[in-house]
Coordinates of C-alpha atoms (C1' of nucleotides) in Angstrom, one line a residue:
Chain A
M24 CA 8.9 2.0 8.2
V25 CA 8.0 1.9 4.6
G26 CA 5.5 0.6 2.3
L27 CA 5.6 -2.5 -0.1
S28 CA 5.2 -2.8 -3.8
L29 CA 4.1 -6.2 -4.2
V30 CA 2.7 -5.8 -7.4
T31 CA 4.4 -7.6 -10.5
R32 CA 4.7 -5.1 -13.0
Q33 CA 7.3 -6.4 -15.3
K34 CA 5.9 -7.6 -18.6
R35 CA 9.0 -7.0 -20.7
S36 CA 8.3 -6.8 -24.3
S37 CA 8.7 -3.5 -26.6
I38 CA 7.5 -2.9 -30.2
V39 CA 10.6 -2.3 -32.1
V40 CA 10.3 0.3 -35.0
D41 CA 13.2 0.8 -37.8
P42 CA 14.4 4.3 -37.1
R43 CA 14.0 5.2 -40.8
F44 CA 10.3 4.6 -40.8
V45 CA 9.8 6.5 -37.6
K46 CA 8.3 10.3 -37.9
I47 CA 8.1 11.8 -34.5
A48 CA 5.6 15.1 -34.3
P49 CA 7.6 17.9 -32.8
H50 CA 5.7 18.9 -29.8
H51 CA 8.2 20.7 -27.7
R52 CA 9.0 24.2 -28.1
E53 CA 11.5 24.7 -31.0
D54 CA 13.5 27.4 -29.1
N55 CA 14.9 24.9 -27.2
R56 CA 18.1 23.9 -28.9
E57 CA 20.1 22.3 -26.1
D58 CA 17.7 19.3 -25.3
N59 CA 16.9 18.7 -28.9
T60 CA 20.7 17.7 -29.6
V61 CA 20.4 15.0 -27.7
R62 CA 17.1 13.5 -29.1
D63 CA 18.0 14.5 -32.8
I64 CA 21.4 12.7 -32.7
A65 CA 19.8 9.9 -30.7
R66 CA 17.6 9.2 -33.6
H67 CA 20.3 9.5 -35.9
Y68 CA 22.3 6.6 -34.4
A69 CA 19.6 4.6 -33.2
R70 CA 20.0 1.0 -33.6
D71 CA 16.3 0.8 -33.0
I72 CA 13.2 2.7 -31.8
R73 CA 11.1 1.2 -29.1
L74 CA 7.7 1.8 -28.2
L75 CA 6.7 0.9 -24.7
Q76 CA 3.4 0.3 -23.3
S77 CA 2.2 1.3 -19.8
G78 CA 4.0 -0.7 -17.6
N79 CA 6.5 -2.3 -19.8
E80 CA 10.2 -2.7 -18.6
L81 CA 12.5 -1.1 -20.5
F82 CA 15.8 -3.0 -18.5
A83 CA 16.2 -4.3 -15.4
E84 CA 19.0 -3.6 -12.4
G85 CA 22.0 -5.9 -12.8
E86 CA 21.2 -6.7 -16.5
A87 CA 24.4 -6.2 -19.1
A88 CA 24.2 -2.5 -20.1
E89 CA 24.8 -3.1 -23.3
M90 CA 22.4 -0.2 -25.0
F91 CA 21.6 3.2 -23.1
F92 CA 18.6 5.2 -24.3
V93 CA 17.2 8.4 -25.2
V94 CA 13.7 9.3 -24.3
L95 CA 11.5 10.6 -27.3
D96 CA 8.1 10.9 -26.0
G97 CA 6.3 9.6 -22.8
W98 CA 7.3 9.3 -19.2
L99 CA 9.3 6.6 -17.8
V100 CA 10.4 5.4 -14.1
Q101 CA 14.1 4.9 -12.9
Y102 CA 13.3 2.5 -9.6
R103 CA 15.6 0.2 -7.4
I104 CA 13.5 -2.5 -5.5
L105 CA 14.9 -3.8 -2.0
E106 CA 14.7 -7.5 -1.2
D107 CA 11.6 -7.1 0.8
G108 CA 9.5 -5.1 -1.9
R109 CA 10.3 -1.5 -0.8
R110 CA 10.6 0.6 -3.8
Q111 CA 12.7 3.8 -4.6
I112 CA 12.1 6.0 -7.4
L113 CA 15.1 7.6 -8.5
D114 CA 13.9 9.6 -11.0
F115 CA 11.3 10.1 -13.6
A116 CA 12.5 10.4 -17.3
L117 CA 10.8 12.9 -19.7
P118 CA 11.6 13.2 -23.0
G119 CA 15.4 14.1 -23.7
A120 CA 16.6 12.0 -20.7
V121 CA 19.5 9.5 -21.0
L122 CA 18.7 6.0 -19.3
G123 CA 21.1 3.5 -18.8
L124 CA 24.3 5.4 -19.3
S125 CA 26.1 4.6 -16.2
G126 CA 29.8 5.8 -17.4
G127 CA 31.3 3.3 -19.0
A128 CA 33.0 1.4 -16.2
A129 CA 29.5 -0.4 -15.2
A130 CA 28.8 -3.2 -17.4
R131 CA 25.6 -3.6 -15.7
Y132 CA 22.6 -1.4 -15.1
G133 CA 22.2 0.1 -11.8
Y134 CA 18.8 0.6 -11.6
S135 CA 15.3 -0.6 -13.5
V136 CA 13.3 1.4 -16.0
E137 CA 9.8 1.2 -17.0
A138 CA 7.0 3.3 -18.8
I139 CA 4.3 5.1 -17.3
G140 CA 2.0 5.4 -19.9
T141 CA 3.0 4.9 -23.5
A142 CA 6.8 5.9 -24.2
T143 CA 9.0 6.1 -27.1
V144 CA 13.0 5.6 -26.7
A145 CA 15.8 5.0 -29.1
A146 CA 18.3 2.7 -28.2
L147 CA 22.0 2.7 -29.1
P148 CA 24.7 0.3 -28.4
T149 CA 26.8 1.6 -25.4
S150 CA 29.9 0.1 -27.7
S151 CA 29.6 2.9 -30.0
L152 CA 29.4 5.6 -27.7
S153 CA 33.0 6.6 -28.2
D154 CA 32.7 6.6 -32.0
I155 CA 29.5 8.8 -32.0
L156 CA 31.5 11.4 -29.8
S157 CA 34.7 11.2 -32.2
V158 CA 32.3 12.4 -34.9
E159 CA 29.8 14.4 -33.1
P160 CA 31.6 16.6 -30.6
E161 CA 28.3 18.1 -29.3
F162 CA 27.0 15.3 -28.2
A163 CA 29.4 14.9 -25.3
V164 CA 28.2 18.3 -24.3
A165 CA 24.7 17.2 -24.9
L166 CA 25.0 14.3 -22.7
L167 CA 26.9 15.9 -20.1
S168 CA 24.1 18.4 -20.2
S169 CA 21.7 15.7 -19.7
T170 CA 23.6 13.8 -17.0
G171 CA 24.0 17.0 -15.5
A172 CA 20.3 17.5 -15.2
A173 CA 19.8 14.5 -14.1
L174 CA 22.4 14.9 -10.7
E175 CA 20.8 17.9 -9.9
S176 CA 17.5 16.3 -10.1
A177 CA 18.7 13.4 -7.9
F178 CA 20.5 16.0 -5.7
D179 CA 16.7 17.6 -5.1
S180 CA 15.3 14.3 -4.5
L181 CA 17.7 13.7 -1.6
T182 CA 17.3 17.0 0.0
D183 CA 13.5 16.6 -0.4
T184 CA 13.7 13.1 1.3
G185 CA 16.8 13.6 3.7
R186 CA 15.8 16.8 5.2
R187 CA 12.4 18.0 4.3
T188 CA 8.9 17.1 6.2
A189 CA 6.5 15.5 4.1
R190 CA 4.8 18.6 3.2
E191 CA 7.8 20.7 2.5
A192 CA 8.8 17.7 0.3
V193 CA 5.7 17.0 -1.5
A194 CA 5.2 20.8 -2.1
H195 CA 8.7 21.0 -3.6
F196 CA 8.4 17.8 -5.6
L197 CA 5.3 19.4 -7.2
L198 CA 7.2 22.5 -8.0
R199 CA 10.1 20.9 -9.7
I200 CA 8.3 18.2 -11.7
E201 CA 5.8 20.7 -12.8
Q202 CA 8.9 22.9 -13.9
R203 CA 10.5 19.9 -15.9
I204 CA 7.2 19.1 -17.4
R205 CA 6.7 22.7 -18.7
Q206 CA 10.0 22.9 -20.3
D207 CA 9.2 19.9 -22.2
G208 CA 6.3 22.5 -23.9
D209 CA 3.0 21.0 -22.6
A210 CA 0.8 23.4 -21.1
A211 CA -3.0 24.3 -20.9
P212 CA -5.0 27.2 -20.7
D213 CA -5.8 27.2 -17.3
G214 CA -2.0 26.3 -16.4
A215 CA -2.6 22.5 -16.0
V216 CA 0.2 20.4 -17.2
E217 CA -0.2 16.6 -17.9
F218 CA 0.6 14.5 -15.2
P219 CA 0.6 10.8 -15.3
L220 CA 1.9 10.1 -11.6
I221 CA -0.4 8.4 -9.0
Q222 CA 0.3 8.7 -5.3
E223 CA 2.0 5.8 -4.9
H224 CA 4.9 7.2 -7.6
I225 CA 5.2 10.5 -5.5
G226 CA 5.6 8.4 -2.4
D227 CA 8.0 6.2 -3.8
A228 CA 10.1 8.9 -5.1
L229 CA 10.0 10.7 -1.5
G230 CA 10.4 8.0 0.9
L231 CA 6.7 8.2 1.7
T232 CA 3.9 6.1 1.9
A233 CA 1.1 6.5 -0.2
V234 CA -1.1 6.9 2.2
H235 CA 0.7 9.8 3.8
V236 CA 1.2 11.3 0.2
C237 CA -2.5 11.5 0.4
R238 CA -3.1 13.2 3.8
T239 CA -0.4 15.6 2.4
L240 CA -1.8 16.2 -0.8
R241 CA -5.2 16.9 0.9
K242 CA -3.9 19.5 3.2
L243 CA -2.2 21.3 0.2
R244 CA -5.4 20.9 -2.1
S245 CA -7.4 22.4 0.8
E246 CA -5.2 25.3 1.0
G247 CA -5.8 26.3 -2.4
L248 CA -2.1 25.7 -3.4
V249 CA -2.5 22.9 -6.0
E250 CA -5.1 20.7 -7.8
V251 CA -3.9 17.2 -8.7
G252 CA -5.6 14.0 -9.7
R253 CA -7.1 12.8 -13.0
G254 CA -3.6 12.6 -14.7
K255 CA -3.6 16.7 -14.3
L256 CA -1.5 18.8 -12.1
R257 CA -2.5 22.9 -11.7
I258 CA -0.2 24.9 -9.4
T259 CA -2.9 27.5 -8.2
N260 CA -0.8 29.5 -5.6
R261 CA 2.7 28.9 -6.7
R262 CA 4.2 31.7 -4.3
G263 CA 2.2 29.7 -1.5
L264 CA 3.7 26.6 -2.6
A265 CA 6.9 27.6 -2.7
L266 CA 6.7 29.3 1.0
T267 CA 5.3 25.7 1.9
A268 CA 8.4 24.5 0.6
G269 CA 10.9 26.9 2.2
V270 CA 12.2 27.8 -1.1
F271 CA 10.7 31.0 -1.8
H272 CA 13.3 33.6 -3.3
E273 CA 12.0 36.7 -4.5
Q274 CA 13.4 37.7 -7.8
A275 CA 12.5 40.0 -10.5
A276 CA 9.3 39.3 -12.2
K277 CA 9.0 35.7 -12.2
P278 CA 9.6 34.1 -8.5
R279 CA 12.6 31.7 -9.3
L280 CA 13.4 28.0 -7.5
A281 CA 16.2 27.3 -5.3
C282 CA 17.8 24.3 -3.1
Chain B
M4 CA 12.7 16.6 12.1
V5 CA 16.2 17.5 11.6
G6 CA 19.3 18.6 13.1
L7 CA 20.6 22.2 12.6
S8 CA 24.0 23.2 11.4
L9 CA 24.2 26.4 12.8
V10 CA 28.4 26.3 12.9
T11 CA 29.5 29.2 10.3
R12 CA 32.2 27.2 8.6
Q13 CA 32.7 29.5 5.4
K14 CA 36.0 30.9 5.7
R15 CA 36.6 31.2 2.1
S16 CA 40.6 31.4 0.8
S17 CA 42.4 28.8 -1.4
I18 CA 46.2 29.2 -2.0
V19 CA 46.5 29.3 -5.5
V20 CA 49.5 27.5 -7.1
D21 CA 50.9 27.7 -10.7
P22 CA 50.3 24.2 -12.6
R23 CA 53.6 23.9 -13.6
F24 CA 55.3 23.9 -10.4
V25 CA 53.0 20.8 -8.7
K26 CA 54.1 17.5 -8.5
I27 CA 51.3 15.3 -7.3
A28 CA 53.0 12.0 -5.7
P29 CA 50.7 9.0 -7.4
H30 CA 49.2 7.7 -4.1
H31 CA 46.8 5.6 -6.3
R32 CA 47.0 2.5 -8.1
E33 CA 48.6 2.7 -11.6
D34 CA 46.3 0.1 -12.9
N35 CA 43.2 2.1 -12.8
R36 CA 43.8 3.8 -16.1
E37 CA 40.1 5.2 -16.6
D38 CA 40.1 7.4 -12.9
N39 CA 43.6 8.6 -13.7
T40 CA 42.5 10.2 -17.3
V41 CA 40.2 13.0 -15.6
R42 CA 43.3 13.9 -13.1
D43 CA 45.8 13.9 -15.9
I44 CA 43.8 16.0 -18.1
A45 CA 42.4 18.1 -15.8
R46 CA 46.2 19.0 -14.5
H47 CA 47.2 19.9 -17.8
Y48 CA 44.2 22.1 -18.7
A49 CA 43.9 23.6 -15.0
R50 CA 43.9 27.3 -15.2
D51 CA 45.1 27.1 -11.6
I52 CA 45.8 24.1 -8.7
R53 CA 44.1 25.0 -5.3
L54 CA 45.1 23.9 -1.9
L55 CA 42.5 24.2 0.3
Q56 CA 42.6 24.3 4.1
S57 CA 40.1 22.0 6.2
G58 CA 36.7 23.9 6.1
N59 CA 37.2 26.3 3.5
E60 CA 34.7 26.8 0.6
L61 CA 35.7 26.1 -2.9
F62 CA 32.5 27.4 -4.0
A63 CA 28.9 28.1 -2.9
E64 CA 25.4 27.5 -4.4
G65 CA 24.2 30.1 -6.2
E66 CA 27.5 31.7 -7.4
A67 CA 28.1 31.9 -10.8
A68 CA 29.5 28.7 -12.5
E69 CA 32.5 29.8 -14.3
M70 CA 34.8 27.2 -13.3
F71 CA 34.8 23.5 -12.6
F72 CA 36.8 21.5 -10.8
V73 CA 38.4 18.1 -10.5
V74 CA 39.7 16.8 -7.3
L75 CA 43.5 16.1 -7.2
D76 CA 43.7 15.0 -3.5
G77 CA 41.8 14.8 -0.1
W78 CA 38.5 14.9 0.4
L79 CA 35.3 17.5 -0.2
V80 CA 31.7 17.5 0.6
Q81 CA 29.0 19.0 -1.5
Y82 CA 26.2 19.8 0.5
R83 CA 22.9 22.3 0.5
I84 CA 21.5 24.4 3.3
L85 CA 18.0 25.2 4.2
E86 CA 16.9 28.3 5.0
D87 CA 16.3 27.1 8.6
G88 CA 19.9 25.7 9.0
R89 CA 19.3 22.3 8.0
R90 CA 21.9 20.8 5.7
Q91 CA 21.8 17.8 3.3
I92 CA 24.9 16.4 2.0
L93 CA 24.7 15.5 -1.4
D94 CA 28.3 13.7 -1.6
F95 CA 31.6 13.6 -0.6
A96 CA 34.2 14.2 -3.2
L97 CA 37.3 12.0 -3.4
P98 CA 40.3 12.2 -5.6
G99 CA 39.2 12.1 -9.1
A100 CA 35.6 13.5 -8.6
V101 CA 34.5 16.6 -10.9
L102 CA 32.7 19.2 -9.1
G103 CA 30.5 22.4 -10.5
L104 CA 29.8 20.8 -13.7
S105 CA 26.3 20.8 -14.1
G106 CA 26.2 20.4 -17.7
G107 CA 26.5 24.0 -19.4
A108 CA 22.4 25.0 -19.1
A109 CA 22.8 26.2 -15.5
A110 CA 24.9 29.3 -15.1
R111 CA 24.9 28.7 -11.5
Y112 CA 26.4 26.2 -8.9
G113 CA 23.6 24.2 -7.4
Y114 CA 25.2 23.2 -4.2
S115 CA 28.2 24.3 -2.3
V116 CA 31.5 22.3 -1.8
E117 CA 33.7 22.9 1.2
A118 CA 37.0 20.9 1.9
I119 CA 37.5 18.1 4.7
G120 CA 40.8 18.3 6.1
T121 CA 43.4 19.4 3.3
A122 CA 42.4 18.9 -0.4
T123 CA 44.1 20.1 -3.3
V124 CA 41.8 20.5 -6.6
A125 CA 42.7 21.7 -10.4
A126 CA 40.3 24.9 -11.4
L127 CA 39.3 24.6 -15.1
P128 CA 37.4 27.5 -17.0
T129 CA 33.9 26.0 -17.9
S130 CA 33.9 28.2 -21.0
S131 CA 36.9 25.9 -22.3
L132 CA 35.4 22.7 -22.1
S133 CA 34.1 22.3 -25.1
D134 CA 37.3 23.3 -26.8
I135 CA 38.8 20.6 -24.5
L136 CA 36.5 18.1 -25.6
S137 CA 37.4 18.4 -29.4
V138 CA 40.8 18.3 -28.4
E139 CA 40.5 15.4 -26.3
P140 CA 37.8 13.2 -27.1
E141 CA 38.9 10.8 -24.5
F142 CA 38.2 13.6 -21.8
A143 CA 34.5 13.6 -22.8
V144 CA 34.4 9.7 -22.1
A145 CA 36.2 10.4 -18.7
L146 CA 33.9 12.9 -17.4
L147 CA 30.9 11.0 -18.4
S148 CA 32.4 8.1 -16.3
S149 CA 33.0 10.6 -13.4
T150 CA 29.4 12.3 -13.7
G151 CA 28.0 8.6 -14.1
A152 CA 29.6 7.5 -11.1
A153 CA 28.6 10.4 -9.2
L154 CA 24.7 9.9 -10.4
E155 CA 25.1 6.3 -8.9
S156 CA 26.1 7.3 -6.0
A157 CA 23.4 9.9 -5.6
F158 CA 21.0 6.9 -6.2
D159 CA 22.6 5.2 -3.4
S160 CA 22.3 8.0 -1.0
L161 CA 18.6 8.3 -2.3
T162 CA 17.6 4.5 -1.4
D163 CA 19.4 4.9 1.7
T164 CA 17.6 8.0 3.0
G165 CA 14.5 7.2 1.4
R166 CA 13.8 3.4 1.8
R167 CA 16.4 2.1 4.5
T168 CA 16.0 2.1 8.1
A169 CA 18.9 4.4 9.8
R170 CA 20.5 0.9 10.9
E171 CA 20.6 -0.2 7.3
A172 CA 21.2 3.0 5.9
V173 CA 24.3 3.4 8.2
A174 CA 25.7 -0.3 7.4
H175 CA 25.3 0.5 3.7
F176 CA 26.8 4.2 3.8
L177 CA 29.8 2.4 5.5
L178 CA 29.9 -0.3 2.9
R179 CA 29.9 1.8 -0.2
I180 CA 32.2 4.6 1.1
E181 CA 34.9 2.3 2.3
Q182 CA 34.7 0.7 -0.9
R183 CA 35.4 4.0 -2.7
I184 CA 38.2 5.1 -0.4
R185 CA 39.8 1.4 -1.5
Q186 CA 39.4 2.3 -5.3
D187 CA 41.6 5.3 -4.5
G188 CA 44.3 2.8 -3.2
D189 CA 44.7 3.8 0.5
A190 CA 44.7 0.6 2.7
A191 CA 46.3 -0.5 6.0
P192 CA 47.7 -4.0 6.9
D193 CA 44.8 -4.4 9.4
G194 CA 42.1 -3.4 6.8
A195 CA 41.5 -0.2 7.9
V196 CA 41.2 2.7 5.9
E197 CA 41.5 6.6 6.2
F198 CA 38.2 8.2 7.4
P199 CA 38.2 11.9 8.0
L200 CA 34.2 11.9 8.5
I201 CA 32.6 12.7 11.6
Q202 CA 29.3 11.6 12.7
E203 CA 27.7 14.9 11.8
H204 CA 28.7 14.0 8.3
I205 CA 27.3 10.5 8.0
G206 CA 24.0 11.9 9.6
D207 CA 23.5 14.8 7.4
A208 CA 24.3 12.5 4.4
L209 CA 21.9 10.1 5.2
G210 CA 19.2 12.7 6.6
L211 CA 19.6 11.7 10.5
T212 CA 20.6 13.6 13.3
A213 CA 24.3 12.8 14.3
V214 CA 22.8 11.7 17.8
H215 CA 21.2 9.1 16.2
V216 CA 24.1 8.0 14.2
C217 CA 26.1 7.7 17.3
R218 CA 23.6 5.3 18.8
T219 CA 23.3 3.3 15.5
L220 CA 27.2 3.0 15.0
R221 CA 27.4 2.2 18.6
K222 CA 25.3 -0.8 18.2
L223 CA 27.3 -1.6 14.7
R224 CA 30.3 -1.7 16.7
S225 CA 28.6 -3.7 20.0
E226 CA 27.7 -6.5 17.4
G227 CA 31.6 -6.5 16.0
L228 CA 30.6 -5.3 12.4
V229 CA 32.5 -2.2 12.2
E230 CA 35.4 -0.1 14.0
V231 CA 34.9 3.7 13.1
G232 CA 36.4 6.9 15.0
R233 CA 39.8 8.9 15.0
G234 CA 39.9 9.1 11.7
K235 CA 39.7 5.4 10.8
L236 CA 37.4 2.7 9.4
R237 CA 37.7 -0.8 9.6
I238 CA 35.0 -3.4 8.6
T239 CA 35.5 -6.2 10.8
N240 CA 32.5 -8.3 9.8
R241 CA 31.9 -7.6 6.0
R242 CA 29.5 -10.1 5.4
G243 CA 27.5 -9.3 8.6
L244 CA 27.4 -5.6 7.6
A245 CA 25.9 -6.4 4.2
L246 CA 23.2 -8.5 5.9
T247 CA 22.5 -5.5 7.9
A248 CA 22.7 -3.3 4.9
G249 CA 20.3 -5.6 3.3
V250 CA 22.6 -6.0 0.1
F251 CA 24.2 -9.5 0.5
H252 CA 24.8 -11.3 -2.9
E253 CA 26.5 -14.4 -2.5
Q254 CA 29.0 -14.7 -5.3
A255 CA 31.9 -16.6 -6.4
A256 CA 34.9 -15.7 -4.1
K257 CA 34.1 -12.0 -2.8
P258 CA 30.9 -11.1 -1.9
R259 CA 29.8 -8.2 -4.0
L260 CA 27.4 -5.5 -2.8
A261 CA 24.5 -4.4 -4.7
C262 CA 21.4 -1.9 -5.0
Chain C
dC10 C1' -23.5 -3.8 -13.0
dG11 C1' -19.6 -6.0 -11.1
dT12 C1' -14.4 -5.5 -11.0
dG13 C1' -10.1 -3.5 -9.6
dG14 C1' -6.9 0.0 -9.2
dG15 C1' -6.4 4.2 -6.6
dA16 C1' -7.9 7.6 -3.4
dT17 C1' -9.7 8.5 1.6
dT18 C1' -9.8 8.5 6.4
dG19 C1' -9.5 6.5 11.1
dA20 C1' -7.0 4.3 14.9
dT21 C1' -2.6 3.0 16.6
dT22 C1' 2.3 2.1 16.7
dG23 C1' 7.0 3.1 16.4
dC24 C1' 11.5 4.9 14.6
dT25 C1' 13.8 9.2 15.1
dA26 C1' 14.1 13.8 16.4
dT27 C1' 14.6 16.8 20.1
dC28 C1' 16.2 18.6 24.6
dA29 C1' 19.7 18.1 28.2
dA30 C1' 24.0 16.6 30.3
dG31 C1' 28.3 14.8 30.9
dA32 C1' 32.2 12.4 29.0
dT33 C1' 36.4 12.1 25.8
dA34 C1' 38.8 14.2 22.6
dT35 C1' 41.8 17.6 19.6
dG36 C1' 43.9 21.7 19.9
dT37 C1' 46.1 26.2 21.6
dG38 C1' 48.8 29.1 24.5
dG39 C1' 51.5 29.7 28.0
Chain D
dC18 C1' 54.2 19.7 29.4
dC19 C1' 49.7 21.6 31.9
dA20 C1' 45.2 24.3 31.8
dC21 C1' 41.9 25.6 29.1
dA22 C1' 38.5 25.9 25.1
dT23 C1' 36.2 23.7 21.6
dA24 C1' 34.6 19.8 19.2
dT25 C1' 33.0 15.4 19.2
dC26 C1' 30.8 11.3 21.2
dT27 C1' 27.8 9.5 24.5
dT28 C1' 23.5 8.5 27.2
dG29 C1' 18.8 9.1 29.1
dA30 C1' 14.1 10.9 28.8
dT31 C1' 10.3 12.7 25.9
dA32 C1' 7.6 14.3 21.8
dG33 C1' 6.2 13.8 17.4
dC34 C1' 6.0 13.1 12.1
dA35 C1' 4.9 9.5 9.3
dA36 C1' 4.2 4.0 9.2
dT37 C1' 1.2 0.4 9.6
dC38 C1' -3.2 -1.8 9.6
dA39 C1' -8.2 -1.7 8.0
dA40 C1' -12.1 -0.3 5.9
dT41 C1' -14.5 2.4 2.8
dC42 C1' -15.4 5.1 -1.2
dC43 C1' -14.8 6.6 -6.1
dC44 C1' -14.6 6.2 -10.2
dA45 C1' -12.8 4.1 -14.9
dC46 C1' -14.0 0.0 -17.4
dG47 C1' -15.3 -4.1 -20.0

DNA sequence: CGTGGGATTGATTGCTATCAAGATATGTGG
DNA sequence: CCACATATCTTGATAGCAATCAATCCCACG
C-alpha cells in the first residue's frame, strides 16, 4: 500500500556553537511579535546552538528526551518510520517551531527529526523548562501558541490524509505550506517562495507515494494552478487551487483558507 | 473515496451550572497527579460548568474562540466536516483533555466538538489564560503536558491513516484508545473497558468507511484478538493485536507500545 | 562525461469505497 | 410488555483511486 524509504539518512552530527558568539540576521518580519518571543527566549536560555547539515538527525524516536529545541533557521522534518520502512512525515518545522517538547510526562521522544538543507536550532534542557516558565511567564503563552499551531497543522494533515483525495490533499497541502513559508517573511517579486521539499516529502506527509504525487502535481501544473520544482513554489492561481482543495471561502478582499 | 455523514447532529444546548455547587466524584486513580492538576485548576477558575447531552455541540469550527474548555467527565469528539459532508475526526477528548485552546493567535476555533454520551466540561475565558498562568505556574506545565499528549495522539492518528493498512490502523487504534481509557481509571474484572464509540467513529477517525471498519473488526474478532460492541472493548490477545498493528516491542514484563 | 538523485510515464494490481439489502439493536409510546 | 421507528451492524457485488513494478529521462555535479 505504501512506499518504502530504505535510504539510510541518519548521519548524526552537528556543530555546537557557544550561544554568546551567535548572531542571527533577522530575516523575518519584525512586526510578528508573537513568533519572535519563542526564538528570543530560546536563544537566551539555550545551552547551545546547533548547526545541522542537510540530512543530519537532531534526535530520534525513542531517545531520552533530555532536551527540547527551537528552530532558529532552516527547515526540518518530523517523522516516524514503521518497521518495514514506511515513513510518515508528521510535520515540517520552520523557524520558530518547538521540537521535542512532548509535555513532560513522556521521557522519550515520540518521533525523529532531521534537517532539510542547513538548519540552526537552539537546544534547551527539558529539566529547566519549569524554571524558565516561572521567570518568563510570556514564554508559556508563546510555547502554548507554538504547540497549538503544531496541533492545527497536524489536524490539517490528518484531514488531508484521511478524507481528501490525492488531488485535493496535494492542493490543500501546497496552500497551507505556502502560507506558513510566507509568515516567516520570505517572498520573491513574482510571488514564488523558497521550497526545499521534494516530491517524496509531500508524499510521506500526505500518505501517498512519490509517483502519485508526481502525477498529481503534473496535472495541477498543466492546469496552470501552481509551479513547483527547483526549490521554488509559486501559486499561479490561488482561487483555482483553493477550489481544487475544496476549501474556498469567499471573504472580503483576500480569500481565506479554512478546514 | 469517502463516506458521507449527512446526519444533522448539531443540537446546541447545554445545562450551565454554578461551579460552586458541583462536586465531582473522583473516579480516577489518585496517584495520577499530573492529570488532575488541569482538572482541579480548571474547576477552580471555571466561569461555568456545562453538562452536555449526547450529540450536543460544545462549539463549532469558525466560531469566535472566546472560551476554552477542560473535560471533567465523559467523552467528546473533535472533528471537521468538509463541504460535501465527509467528516474527519481529529481526536476523542477524555477527562482531562483541553479543548479550544489553539494558542492565542487564532481568534476562531479550528474544529467542532460535540459530546458522545453525557459529558461535563469546565469553561474558562480565553482572555483570562495569561492571568491564570501568572498566578498558577504549574498550570502552564499541565497545559503543555495536555497539549503535548494531544499532539502525540494526532501524530498516532496521522501515522495510522497515512501509512497503515485498514487492518493495521484499526488494531493500532484499539490499542491506544484502550490505553487512554485505562489511564482514566476505568477497568472491569474481565479486562473490558467502557467504549462509547460506534464503528462510524472509528472510521471517521482513521479515514475509513464504517462498512470497511465493520469487515476489519469482524476479522480481528474472528481471530480472537478483540471483543468490541455494546459499549465495551476488551482486548483478548494484546500481543497478537500489537503484532497485527505492527508495533510490537518485546520488553521486560509488560509489552510496550511504540510508534 | 559519467554518476546519482529526483522526476516522469506506462502497465497492472489491489485495497477500500460504493451501492444495495438485510439483520440486529436500541429506544419510544401506548 | 408489545409494536413500531430508528440506529447500527453485516454481507455481497462492483467500481475506482492510488500503490506497485519497471523503465526512462533530466539535471546538477565532481
